[in-house]
Amino acid sequence: MTRVWLIRHGESESNAGLPGGEPGASALTELGRRQALEIADSLSEPPRLIVTSPFLRAQQTAQPTIERFPGAEREEWPVQEFTFLGELHGQVTTTVTRKPYTEAYWSRADPHHAVNGAESFAALFTRTQDFLARLGDREPGPIAVFTHGLFIRAVMWSLLTGITTPDSEAMRGFRTFADTYLVPNGNITELRYTPGKRVPRVVVPLASRYADR
């Protein structure tokens, strides 16, 4: 059996409401660094492979786990956060200033909409399917994946609904799911791949003691 831990990064400066620029550049706060240490301490067995997204906050969250388990293989996969606000790329913004753009994006409900280097909703789900297939091809052994909140929700929603190519209705359904399925900073969700099966089972998420941001 292959156990996969989907780990949301610790609290980032963006999560804390601080100004930020490029989507991948937000660093961990002091709370986020403590959460990263607690994640490393909480893992019950050594991961065979540690995967990180290319975004700084995920890499910083993974560092204490890398230091605790120096024998684990390390790889960077495209499990970065869903970044859809191309209109704001290159600008310094906060959660508050991004809110009207976020609402307009989801109200549009166009799964193929993407501007200025942003990712479309349809492309996000292509990434989730590639990710799940890649996991299914790995040899048995624990895999720790340091990733992001919306990416984890997209993986879970696809597994629960079976939807892999979303239309406008599915996009609206995902928004409702994402608003109600909380994935706090530092949360760990476990998937289990049984030999011979391509679709994993979902284990009840391991709760974080930190509130979602």
XYZ file of N, CA, C and O in Angstrom:
852
model
N 0.841 -1.200 0.000
C 0.000 0.000 0.000
C 0.877 1.250 0.000
O 1.912 1.290 0.678
N 0.476 2.227 -0.770
C 1.157 3.519 -0.777
C 0.315 4.532 -0.011
O -0.834 4.790 -0.367
N 0.879 5.076 1.045
C 0.216 6.132 1.816
C 0.742 7.478 1.331
O 1.947 7.657 1.182
N -0.175 8.391 1.091
C 0.191 9.726 0.613
C -0.374 10.756 1.584
O -1.582 10.767 1.850
N 0.493 11.585 2.113
C 0.052 12.667 2.992
C 0.039 13.972 2.206
O 1.082 14.461 1.780
N -1.150 14.520 2.008
C -1.288 15.838 1.384
C -1.215 16.873 2.497
O -2.118 16.951 3.341
N -0.170 17.661 2.499
C 0.102 18.578 3.607
C -0.006 20.018 3.116
O 0.726 20.441 2.211
N -0.939 20.760 3.706
C -1.006 22.179 3.359
C 0.104 22.920 4.094
O 0.378 22.652 5.279
N 0.732 23.848 3.415
C 1.811 24.636 4.006
C 1.358 25.364 5.267
O 0.162 25.581 5.496
N 2.320 25.766 6.084
C 2.017 26.582 7.255
C 1.547 27.973 6.869
O 1.580 28.363 5.692
N 1.120 28.725 7.871
C 0.600 30.069 7.605
C 1.650 30.910 6.871
O 2.798 31.011 7.291
N 1.216 31.526 5.777
C 2.101 32.392 4.994
C 1.784 33.857 5.287
O 0.772 34.190 5.912
N 2.649 34.718 4.812
C 2.411 36.155 4.978
C 1.106 36.551 4.301
O 0.353 37.387 4.818
N 0.815 35.955 3.160
C -0.438 36.237 2.464
C -1.637 35.775 3.287
O -2.645 36.484 3.395
N -1.559 34.570 3.885
C -2.636 34.077 4.740
C -2.909 35.034 5.899
O -4.041 35.182 6.352
N -1.843 35.656 6.396
C -1.959 36.565 7.540
C -2.428 37.963 7.134
O -2.552 38.848 7.982
N -2.697 38.158 5.834
C -3.218 39.437 5.372
C -2.163 40.468 5.033
O -2.493 41.635 4.773
N -0.888 40.055 4.999
C 0.179 40.993 4.677
C 0.280 41.192 3.165
O -0.094 40.311 2.391
N 0.792 42.330 2.727
C 0.922 42.571 1.292
C 1.883 41.580 0.645
O 2.871 41.152 1.253
N 1.597 41.218 -0.599
C 2.450 40.299 -1.329
C 2.388 40.562 -2.813
O 1.438 41.181 -3.308
N 3.400 40.058 -3.538
C 3.453 40.246 -4.975
C 3.200 38.963 -5.729
O 2.073 38.498 -5.825
N 4.259 38.348 -6.260
C 4.094 37.143 -7.061
C 3.507 36.002 -6.231
O 3.865 35.836 -5.054
N 2.613 35.192 -6.817
C 1.909 34.155 -6.056
C 2.819 33.160 -5.349
O 2.489 32.668 -4.274
N 3.980 32.873 -5.925
C 4.846 31.865 -5.330
C 5.841 32.391 -4.327
O 6.607 31.614 -3.746
N 5.846 33.705 -4.077
C 6.911 34.316 -3.278
C 6.568 34.498 -1.811
O 7.443 34.832 -1.008
N 5.328 34.290 -1.410
C 4.931 34.530 -0.027
C 5.632 33.555 0.917
O 5.570 32.336 0.734
N 6.297 34.077 1.949
C 7.047 33.257 2.898
C 6.185 32.912 4.107
O 5.095 33.473 4.320
N 6.669 31.994 4.927
C 5.972 31.629 6.155
C 6.107 32.731 7.204
O 7.117 33.428 7.283
N 5.071 32.859 8.027
C 5.145 33.705 9.212
C 5.795 32.909 10.341
O 6.110 31.719 10.193
N 5.960 33.544 11.482
C 6.489 32.829 12.646
C 5.572 31.669 13.019
O 6.035 30.568 13.342
N 4.257 31.894 12.980
C 3.302 30.809 13.241
C 3.485 29.703 12.205
O 3.475 28.505 12.547
N 3.648 30.071 10.951
C 3.841 29.075 9.906
C 5.082 28.235 10.132
O 5.077 27.018 9.885
N 6.151 28.846 10.623
C 7.374 28.084 10.909
C 7.155 27.104 12.064
O 7.678 25.977 12.035
N 6.372 27.505 13.057
C 6.051 26.577 14.158
C 5.210 25.422 13.644
O 5.404 24.266 14.044
N 4.268 25.725 12.765
C 3.437 24.663 12.190
C 4.291 23.679 11.396
O 4.066 22.468 11.447
N 5.288 24.187 10.669
C 6.169 23.308 9.898
C 6.909 22.342 10.814
O 7.070 21.152 10.490
N 7.361 22.816 11.957
C 8.039 21.957 12.927
C 7.092 20.899 13.478
O 7.465 19.728 13.641
N 5.857 21.305 13.746
C 4.885 20.358 14.293
C 4.505 19.296 13.265
O 4.260 18.136 13.625
N 4.445 19.678 12.005
C 4.170 18.695 10.949
C 5.262 17.633 10.948
O 4.983 16.421 10.921
N 6.509 18.068 10.968
C 7.632 17.120 10.951
C 7.563 16.178 12.148
O 7.795 14.964 12.017
N 7.222 16.709 13.316
C 7.150 15.884 14.531
C 5.962 14.930 14.508
O 5.979 13.897 15.181
N 4.913 15.273 13.738
C 3.680 14.488 13.773
C 3.704 13.260 12.874
O 2.872 12.362 13.038
N 4.622 13.198 11.920
C 4.643 12.079 10.973
C 5.040 10.799 11.701
O 6.085 10.735 12.348
N 4.203 9.790 11.581
C 4.357 8.568 12.371
C 5.434 7.637 11.841
O 5.891 6.755 12.570
N 5.829 7.801 10.584
C 6.869 6.962 10.007
C 7.629 7.751 8.947
O 7.115 8.733 8.415
N 8.838 7.340 8.637
C 9.636 8.103 7.663
C 9.023 8.038 6.271
O 8.680 6.956 5.788
N 8.867 9.177 5.604
C 8.425 9.136 4.210
C 9.535 8.606 3.313
O 10.716 8.887 3.551
N 9.157 7.826 2.314
C 10.126 7.363 1.334
C 10.477 8.491 0.372
O 11.595 8.577 -0.132
N 9.471 9.354 0.110
C 9.638 10.456 -0.823
C 8.998 11.706 -0.246
O 7.893 11.653 0.303
N 9.699 12.829 -0.341
C 9.162 14.134 0.056
C 9.014 14.973 -1.201
O 9.994 15.240 -1.910
N 7.776 15.377 -1.490
C 7.460 16.184 -2.672
C 7.112 17.596 -2.219
O 6.372 17.775 -1.250
N 7.625 18.593 -2.914
C 7.248 19.971 -2.626
C 6.749 20.648 -3.897
O 7.146 20.283 -4.998
N 5.898 21.625 -3.710
C 5.516 22.490 -4.814
C 6.671 23.460 -5.066
O 7.557 23.617 -4.222
N 6.680 24.151 -6.192
C 7.742 25.133 -6.442
C 7.580 26.429 -5.658
O 8.461 27.287 -5.720
N 6.493 26.584 -4.916
C 6.239 27.826 -4.193
C 7.006 27.845 -2.864
O 7.111 26.829 -2.169
N 7.506 29.013 -2.497
C 8.380 29.171 -1.338
C 7.741 28.665 -0.045
O 8.387 27.976 0.750
N 6.477 28.993 0.198
C 5.857 28.628 1.473
C 5.763 27.119 1.661
O 5.877 26.622 2.784
N 5.561 26.385 0.568
C 5.518 24.933 0.663
C 6.919 24.373 0.910
O 7.106 23.447 1.695
N 7.921 24.942 0.247
C 9.294 24.483 0.432
C 9.781 24.756 1.846
O 10.455 23.918 2.460
N 9.421 25.915 2.387
C 9.806 26.230 3.767
C 9.108 25.302 4.757
O 9.696 24.902 5.764
N 7.867 24.956 4.482
C 7.137 24.041 5.363
C 7.761 22.657 5.349
O 7.808 21.959 6.373
N 8.269 22.246 4.205
C 8.867 20.915 4.080
C 10.228 20.811 4.753
O 10.666 19.697 5.097
N 10.910 21.922 4.963
C 12.298 21.867 5.408
C 12.505 21.103 6.718
O 13.426 20.268 6.804
N 11.695 21.325 7.771
C 11.898 20.538 8.992
C 11.702 19.033 8.775
O 12.390 18.218 9.413
N 10.797 18.652 7.889
C 10.604 17.233 7.582
C 11.811 16.675 6.834
O 12.255 15.552 7.097
N 12.360 17.452 5.912
C 13.570 17.047 5.199
C 14.723 16.841 6.184
O 15.483 15.866 6.098
N 14.832 17.742 7.161
C 15.911 17.638 8.140
C 15.704 16.460 9.084
O 16.675 15.815 9.506
N 14.453 16.152 9.406
C 14.196 15.020 10.298
C 14.430 13.687 9.596
O 14.858 12.720 10.215
N 14.140 13.647 8.286
C 14.271 12.399 7.522
C 15.234 12.612 6.348
O 14.818 12.642 5.186
N 16.526 12.751 6.633
C 17.483 13.066 5.566
C 17.641 11.960 4.533
O 18.156 12.217 3.436
N 17.198 10.757 4.839
C 17.324 9.660 3.889
C 16.221 9.602 2.856
O 16.300 8.811 1.899
N 15.192 10.429 3.014
C 14.075 10.411 2.065
C 14.481 11.044 0.735
O 15.243 12.013 0.698
N 13.962 10.481 -0.352
C 14.156 11.115 -1.655
C 13.384 12.433 -1.677
O 12.392 12.599 -0.966
N 13.832 13.367 -2.528
C 13.168 14.664 -2.625
C 12.926 15.012 -4.087
O 13.826 14.871 -4.913
N 11.708 15.469 -4.380
C 11.370 15.874 -5.742
C 10.442 17.091 -5.699
O 9.676 17.256 -4.748
N 10.515 17.914 -6.735
C 9.594 19.039 -6.891
C 8.591 18.688 -7.986
O 8.991 18.359 -9.102
N 7.303 18.743 -7.665
C 6.244 18.430 -8.622
C 5.375 19.670 -8.827
O 5.352 20.584 -7.973
N 4.607 19.737 -9.910
C 3.708 20.873 -10.142
C 2.421 20.772 -9.317
O 1.321 20.599 -9.839
N 2.578 20.865 -8.000
C 1.431 20.816 -7.080
C 1.246 22.181 -6.424
O 0.782 22.293 -5.299
N 1.615 23.235 -7.166
C 1.504 24.590 -6.644
C 0.031 25.010 -6.520
O -0.862 24.376 -7.062
N -0.165 26.127 -5.849
C -1.517 26.634 -5.657
C -2.138 27.070 -6.987
O -1.423 27.414 -7.937
N -3.462 27.022 -7.047
C -4.214 27.499 -8.200
C -4.159 29.021 -8.200
O -4.678 29.671 -7.292
N -3.518 29.606 -9.202
C -3.397 31.065 -9.291
C -4.158 31.539 -10.525
O -3.751 31.273 -11.657
N -5.261 32.195 -10.275
C -6.201 32.534 -11.355
C -6.392 34.023 -11.571
O -7.094 34.426 -12.492
N -5.777 34.874 -10.742
C -5.988 36.311 -10.862
C -4.868 36.944 -11.687
O -4.050 37.718 -11.185
N -4.853 36.616 -12.970
C -3.816 37.159 -13.844
C -3.844 38.668 -13.940
O -2.809 39.303 -14.191
N -5.006 39.269 -13.720
C -5.118 40.730 -13.785
C -4.212 41.416 -12.759
O -3.838 42.584 -12.942
N -3.889 40.696 -11.681
C -3.118 41.294 -10.586
C -1.656 40.864 -10.581
O -0.912 41.274 -9.689
N -1.243 40.052 -11.528
C 0.151 39.618 -11.562
C 1.080 40.827 -11.688
O 0.842 41.734 -12.476
N 2.141 40.815 -10.880
C 3.084 41.914 -10.904
C 2.724 43.054 -9.978
O 3.490 44.020 -9.858
N 1.580 42.969 -9.299
C 1.155 44.011 -8.374
C 1.286 43.523 -6.938
O 1.175 42.328 -6.657
N 1.490 44.443 -6.007
C 1.490 44.133 -4.578
C 0.055 44.260 -4.081
O -0.570 45.318 -4.216
N -0.492 43.175 -3.531
C -1.894 43.157 -3.109
C -2.019 42.498 -1.741
O -1.077 41.907 -1.215
N -3.228 42.578 -1.176
C -3.571 41.881 0.053
C -4.836 41.065 -0.195
O -5.476 41.193 -1.251
N -5.214 40.242 0.774
C -6.454 39.472 0.657
C -7.643 40.384 0.406
O -8.533 40.067 -0.397
N -7.659 41.524 1.062
C -8.776 42.466 0.927
C -8.838 43.037 -0.485
O -9.911 43.088 -1.099
N -7.695 43.448 -1.028
C -7.716 44.045 -2.366
C -7.990 43.005 -3.450
O -8.504 43.339 -4.515
N -7.660 41.747 -3.170
C -7.925 40.686 -4.159
C -9.383 40.220 -4.146
O -9.845 39.609 -5.122
N -10.104 40.486 -3.067
C -11.443 39.912 -2.907
C -12.391 40.218 -4.058
O -13.039 39.297 -4.588
N -12.562 41.470 -4.514
C -13.517 41.709 -5.613
C -13.111 41.001 -6.909
O -13.979 40.554 -7.670
N -11.819 40.881 -7.161
C -11.360 40.169 -8.349
C -11.659 38.666 -8.225
O -12.030 38.010 -9.203
N -11.499 38.155 -7.004
C -11.801 36.744 -6.756
C -13.278 36.455 -6.983
O -13.645 35.474 -7.648
N -14.139 37.320 -6.445
C -15.578 37.123 -6.612
C -15.978 37.210 -8.080
O -16.805 36.429 -8.559
N -15.393 38.139 -8.809
C -15.716 38.287 -10.230
C -15.279 37.051 -11.015
O -15.984 36.595 -11.926
N -14.117 36.488 -10.659
C -13.626 35.296 -11.350
C -14.591 34.134 -11.175
O -14.970 33.473 -12.156
N -14.990 33.855 -9.933
C -15.867 32.705 -9.698
C -17.273 32.947 -10.232
O -17.945 32.003 -10.669
N -17.731 34.188 -10.216
C -19.052 34.496 -10.792
C -19.065 34.281 -12.298
O -20.079 33.888 -12.878
N -17.944 34.506 -12.940
C -17.836 34.302 -14.386
C -18.041 32.832 -14.744
O -18.628 32.504 -15.780
N -17.534 31.926 -13.899
C -17.718 30.471 -14.061
C -17.325 29.986 -15.454
O -18.005 29.161 -16.064
N -16.207 30.480 -15.944
C -15.674 30.041 -17.237
C -14.433 29.192 -16.966
O -13.377 29.725 -16.609
N -14.524 27.876 -17.106
C -13.388 27.022 -16.743
C -12.160 27.202 -17.629
O -11.075 26.708 -17.285
N -12.307 27.908 -18.743
C -11.171 28.102 -19.648
C -10.608 29.520 -19.601
O -9.658 29.829 -20.326
N -11.173 30.367 -18.728
C -10.718 31.759 -18.637
C -9.348 31.822 -17.967
O -9.138 31.271 -16.888
N -8.406 32.499 -18.616
C -7.074 32.718 -18.051
C -6.428 33.879 -18.792
O -6.438 33.909 -20.022
N -5.893 34.841 -18.045
C -5.232 35.994 -18.654
C -3.891 36.241 -17.975
O -3.681 35.884 -16.812
N -2.975 36.829 -18.711
C -1.706 37.308 -18.176
C -0.935 36.229 -17.400
O -0.409 36.467 -16.319
N -0.890 35.028 -17.947
C -0.104 33.976 -17.327
C -0.787 33.212 -16.218
O -0.179 32.346 -15.584
N -2.070 33.509 -15.962
C -2.801 32.778 -14.933
C -3.156 31.373 -15.437
O -3.038 31.074 -16.627
N -3.600 30.532 -14.523
C -4.004 29.168 -14.862
C -5.526 29.103 -14.966
O -6.231 29.691 -14.153
N -6.043 28.384 -15.933
C -7.485 28.206 -16.032
C -7.946 27.113 -15.065
O -7.145 26.273 -14.623
N -9.222 27.138 -14.753
C -9.796 26.117 -13.867
C -9.665 24.737 -14.506
O -9.364 23.749 -13.823
N -9.874 24.657 -15.814
C -9.727 23.377 -16.511
C -8.297 22.862 -16.404
O -8.059 21.663 -16.214
N -7.320 23.765 -16.500
C -5.919 23.359 -16.402
C -5.584 22.869 -15.003
O -4.766 21.949 -14.836
N -6.206 23.469 -13.993
C -6.022 22.976 -12.621
C -6.400 21.514 -12.524
O -5.684 20.707 -11.915
N -7.511 21.143 -13.146
C -7.963 19.754 -13.035
C -7.140 18.806 -13.896
O -7.025 17.625 -13.577
N -6.546 19.324 -14.931
C -5.563 18.510 -15.653
C -4.388 18.192 -14.730
O -3.896 17.061 -14.689
N -3.969 19.184 -13.955
C -2.869 18.962 -13.007
C -3.241 17.953 -11.926
O -2.422 17.119 -11.531
N -4.474 18.027 -11.421
C -4.863 17.074 -10.371
C -4.867 15.653 -10.911
O -4.441 14.717 -10.214
N -5.329 15.470 -12.139
C -5.369 14.121 -12.709
C -3.966 13.595 -12.980
O -3.671 12.419 -12.739
N -3.091 14.473 -13.455
C -1.697 14.079 -13.663
C -1.053 13.690 -12.329
O -0.275 12.723 -12.247
N -1.367 14.448 -11.294
C -0.816 14.185 -9.964
C -1.270 12.826 -9.438
O -0.464 12.020 -8.967
N -2.574 12.548 -9.526
C -3.088 11.272 -9.036
C -2.524 10.098 -9.826
O -2.202 9.054 -9.252
N -2.381 10.269 -11.133
C -1.808 9.197 -11.949
C -0.349 8.964 -11.589
O 0.120 7.817 -11.519
N 0.361 10.033 -11.337
C 1.782 9.918 -10.974
C 1.938 9.188 -9.642
O 2.842 8.366 -9.476
N 1.057 9.479 -8.696
C 1.098 8.778 -7.410
C 0.833 7.293 -7.595
O 1.475 6.454 -6.961
N -0.131 6.972 -8.468
C -0.490 5.575 -8.683
C 0.620 4.756 -9.307
O 0.624 3.520 -9.190
N 1.588 5.426 -9.926
C 2.703 4.730 -10.566
C 3.888 4.528 -9.637
O 4.858 3.878 -10.011
N 3.832 5.097 -8.419
C 4.972 5.009 -7.517
C 5.013 3.676 -6.791
O 3.986 3.009 -6.603
N 6.187 3.302 -6.350
C 6.341 2.089 -5.552
C 5.735 2.309 -4.174
O 5.636 3.447 -3.700
N 5.305 1.215 -3.488
C 4.708 1.364 -2.161
C 5.653 2.070 -1.186
O 6.872 1.909 -1.258
N 5.058 2.821 -0.290
C 5.837 3.548 0.703
C 5.251 4.920 0.918
O 4.659 5.498 0.006
N 5.389 5.481 2.125
C 4.794 6.790 2.422
C 5.387 7.908 1.564
O 6.599 7.957 1.338
N 4.513 8.790 1.099
C 4.924 9.965 0.326
C 4.333 11.199 0.995
O 3.118 11.276 1.200
N 5.178 12.155 1.348
C 4.724 13.412 1.944
C 4.732 14.487 0.863
O 5.778 14.764 0.271
N 3.564 15.068 0.607
C 3.423 16.068 -0.455
C 3.082 17.415 0.182
O 2.003 17.582 0.752
N 3.995 18.363 0.077
C 3.789 19.694 0.647
C 3.208 20.596 -0.433
O 3.878 20.965 -1.401
N 1.936 20.940 -0.253
C 1.181 21.600 -1.309
C 0.303 22.706 -0.720
O 0.670 23.315 0.296
N -0.870 22.940 -1.314
C -1.641 24.146 -1.027
C -3.137 23.843 -0.907
O -3.616 22.820 -1.383
N -3.849 24.786 -0.296
C -5.245 24.565 0.041
C -6.166 24.295 -1.127
O -6.926 23.312 -1.122
N -6.171 25.149 -2.138
C -7.078 24.931 -3.266
C -6.681 23.707 -4.079
O -7.550 23.012 -4.618
N -5.392 23.420 -4.151
C -4.975 22.214 -4.877
C -5.480 20.965 -4.154
O -5.990 20.033 -4.796
N -5.360 20.929 -2.829
C -5.871 19.785 -2.069
C -7.377 19.654 -2.257
O -7.900 18.550 -2.477
N -8.102 20.768 -2.199
C -9.555 20.720 -2.400
C -9.896 20.195 -3.792
O -10.853 19.432 -3.963
N -9.125 20.602 -4.804
C -9.390 20.137 -6.166
C -9.179 18.628 -6.277
O -9.955 17.921 -6.932
N -8.129 18.113 -5.642
C -7.891 16.670 -5.635
C -9.051 15.944 -4.958
O -9.591 14.963 -5.489
N -9.449 16.441 -3.803
C -10.519 15.784 -3.043
C -11.843 15.838 -3.804
O -12.570 14.845 -3.877
N -12.162 16.994 -4.377
C -13.437 17.148 -5.080
C -13.496 16.233 -6.300
O -14.527 15.618 -6.574
N -12.386 16.120 -7.011
C -12.349 15.232 -8.168
C -12.540 13.773 -7.752
O -13.273 13.020 -8.405
N -11.911 13.372 -6.644
C -12.073 12.001 -6.165
C -13.509 11.728 -5.716
O -14.062 10.653 -5.952
N -14.125 12.710 -5.059
C -15.467 12.517 -4.521
C -16.544 12.566 -5.592
O -17.571 11.884 -5.480
N -16.341 13.386 -6.628
C -17.368 13.558 -7.656
C -17.096 12.763 -8.921
O -18.012 12.507 -9.704
N -15.844 12.398 -9.146
C -15.474 11.736 -10.391
C -15.312 12.692 -11.558
O -15.046 12.262 -12.688
N -15.450 13.994 -11.317
C -15.334 14.978 -12.394
C -13.865 15.258 -12.679
O -13.101 15.583 -11.766
N -13.475 15.126 -13.924
C -12.097 15.391 -14.324
C -11.993 16.503 -15.361
O -10.923 17.080 -15.537
N -13.099 16.785 -16.063
C -13.127 17.857 -17.064
C -14.292 18.773 -16.725
O -15.418 18.562 -17.192
N -14.077 19.786 -15.908
C -15.190 20.585 -15.390
C -15.776 21.556 -16.410
O -15.053 22.140 -17.218
N -17.106 21.713 -16.353
C -17.794 22.747 -17.114
C -18.192 23.862 -16.140
O -17.792 23.861 -14.969
N -19.007 24.817 -16.597
C -19.382 25.954 -15.748
C -20.150 25.507 -14.507
O -19.918 26.016 -13.401
N -21.054 24.552 -14.675
C -21.822 24.063 -13.527
C -20.905 23.399 -12.504
O -21.042 23.607 -11.296
N -19.971 22.608 -12.988
C -19.029 21.953 -12.079
C -18.157 22.990 -11.370
O -17.835 22.831 -10.183
N -17.795 24.035 -12.056
C -16.978 25.083 -11.456
C -17.724 25.751 -10.307
O -17.147 26.030 -9.249
N -19.010 25.993 -10.498
C -19.823 26.572 -9.419
C -19.917 25.594 -8.251
O -19.876 25.994 -7.077
N -20.050 24.309 -8.568
C -20.117 23.299 -7.515
C -18.823 23.229 -6.730
O -18.838 23.075 -5.497
N -17.705 23.352 -7.423
C -16.424 23.328 -6.725
C -16.293 24.525 -5.797
O -15.778 24.395 -4.675
N -16.750 25.694 -6.234
C -16.643 26.885 -5.377
C -17.399 26.661 -4.072
O -16.917 27.009 -2.980
N -18.579 26.067 -4.153
C -19.347 25.776 -2.935
C -18.597 24.786 -2.055
O -18.498 24.954 -0.828
N -18.048 23.752 -2.680
C -17.266 22.757 -1.938
C -16.064 23.400 -1.269
O -15.781 23.160 -0.084
N -15.336 24.230 -1.998
C -14.126 24.856 -1.466
C -14.437 25.774 -0.292
O -13.610 25.923 0.621
N -15.621 26.386 -0.309
C -16.001 27.278 0.782
C -16.411 26.517 2.045
O -16.421 27.083 3.136
N -16.760 25.238 1.886
C -17.258 24.474 3.034
C -16.293 23.394 3.503
O -16.378 22.948 4.651
N -15.383 22.964 2.637
C -14.407 21.927 2.997
C -13.129 22.637 3.425
O -12.315 23.049 2.601
N -12.956 22.789 4.725
C -11.835 23.559 5.240
C -10.549 22.735 5.241
O -10.550 21.560 5.616
N -9.478 23.368 4.832
C -8.147 22.754 4.849
C -7.228 23.754 5.554
O -6.596 24.592 4.914
N -7.151 23.690 6.882
C -6.341 24.682 7.612
C -4.856 24.582 7.279
O -4.373 23.546 6.824
N -4.144 25.659 7.533
C -2.693 25.630 7.404
C -2.138 24.526 8.294
O -2.503 24.405 9.460
N -1.252 23.709 7.733
C -0.661 22.617 8.498
C -1.492 21.356 8.537
O -1.092 20.366 9.149
N -2.639 21.352 7.866
C -3.502 20.169 7.860
C -2.899 19.051 7.009
O -2.229 19.300 6.015
N -3.156 17.808 7.414
C -2.681 16.639 6.678
C -3.875 15.767 6.297
O -4.651 15.367 7.156
N -4.032 15.484 5.011
C -5.051 14.577 4.504
C -4.340 13.357 3.927
O -3.366 13.504 3.192
N -4.820 12.176 4.253
C -4.137 10.960 3.805
C -4.916 10.245 2.705
O -6.134 10.053 2.806
N -4.210 9.859 1.655
C -4.737 8.993 0.609
C -4.020 7.655 0.710
O -2.841 7.604 1.050
N -4.722 6.581 0.379
C -4.106 5.256 0.405
C -4.372 4.542 -0.915
O -5.523 4.350 -1.303
N -3.287 4.167 -1.574
C -3.367 3.429 -2.829
C -3.197 1.945 -2.544
O -2.159 1.510 -2.049
N -4.227 1.175 -2.845
C -4.170 -0.276 -2.707
C -3.567 -0.874 -3.970
O -3.910 -0.452 -5.071
N -2.660 -1.839 -3.847
C -2.054 -2.441 -5.038
C -3.102 -2.925 -6.035
O -4.102 -3.548 -5.653
N -2.898 -2.578 -7.300
C -3.814 -3.000 -8.351
C -4.948 -2.035 -8.618
O -5.708 -2.214 -9.572
N -5.086 -0.992 -7.778
C -6.158 -0.018 -7.968
C -5.562 1.347 -8.250
O -4.604 1.767 -7.610
N -6.168 2.060 -9.229
C -5.641 3.359 -9.656
C -6.226 4.521 -8.867
O -5.675 5.610 -8.874
N -7.374 4.277 -8.203
C -8.028 5.356 -7.459
C -7.792 5.140 -5.969
O -8.073 4.058 -5.447
N -7.285 6.141 -5.260
C -6.986 5.944 -3.839
C -8.223 6.050 -2.964
O -9.247 6.603 -3.359
N -8.102 5.494 -1.758
C -9.097 5.732 -0.726
C -8.674 6.960 0.070
O -7.494 7.220 0.248
N -9.671 7.699 0.552
C -9.403 8.909 1.322
C -9.588 8.587 2.796
O -10.628 8.069 3.205
N -8.573 8.886 3.598
C -8.663 8.726 5.042
C -9.120 10.053 5.626
O -8.754 11.125 5.116
N -9.930 10.019 6.670
C -10.416 11.251 7.296
C -9.229 12.156 7.594
O -8.240 11.716 8.190
N -9.293 13.433 7.179
C -8.148 14.325 7.366
C -7.707 14.402 8.823
O -8.551 14.386 9.733
N -6.393 14.484 9.021
C -5.843 14.681 10.340
C -5.970 16.150 10.677
O -5.440 17.004 9.987
N -6.712 16.477 11.729
C -7.074 17.862 12.007
C -5.880 18.667 12.503
O -5.031 18.179 13.247
N -5.815 19.906 12.079
C -4.850 20.861 12.591
C -5.490 21.593 13.764
O -6.702 21.825 13.782
N -4.691 21.957 14.736
C -5.258 22.714 15.854
C -5.284 24.203 15.577
O -5.657 25.001 16.433
N -4.892 24.581 14.364
C -4.903 25.983 13.998
C -6.134 26.288 13.128
O -6.528 25.502 12.301
N -6.718 27.440 13.354
C -7.875 27.844 12.558
C -7.446 28.119 11.128
O -6.312 28.528 10.866
N -8.381 27.916 10.208
C -8.091 28.194 8.805
C -7.944 29.695 8.600
O -8.577 30.496 9.270
N -7.105 30.027 7.616
C -6.909 31.430 7.256
C -7.354 31.618 5.815
O -7.022 30.805 5.000
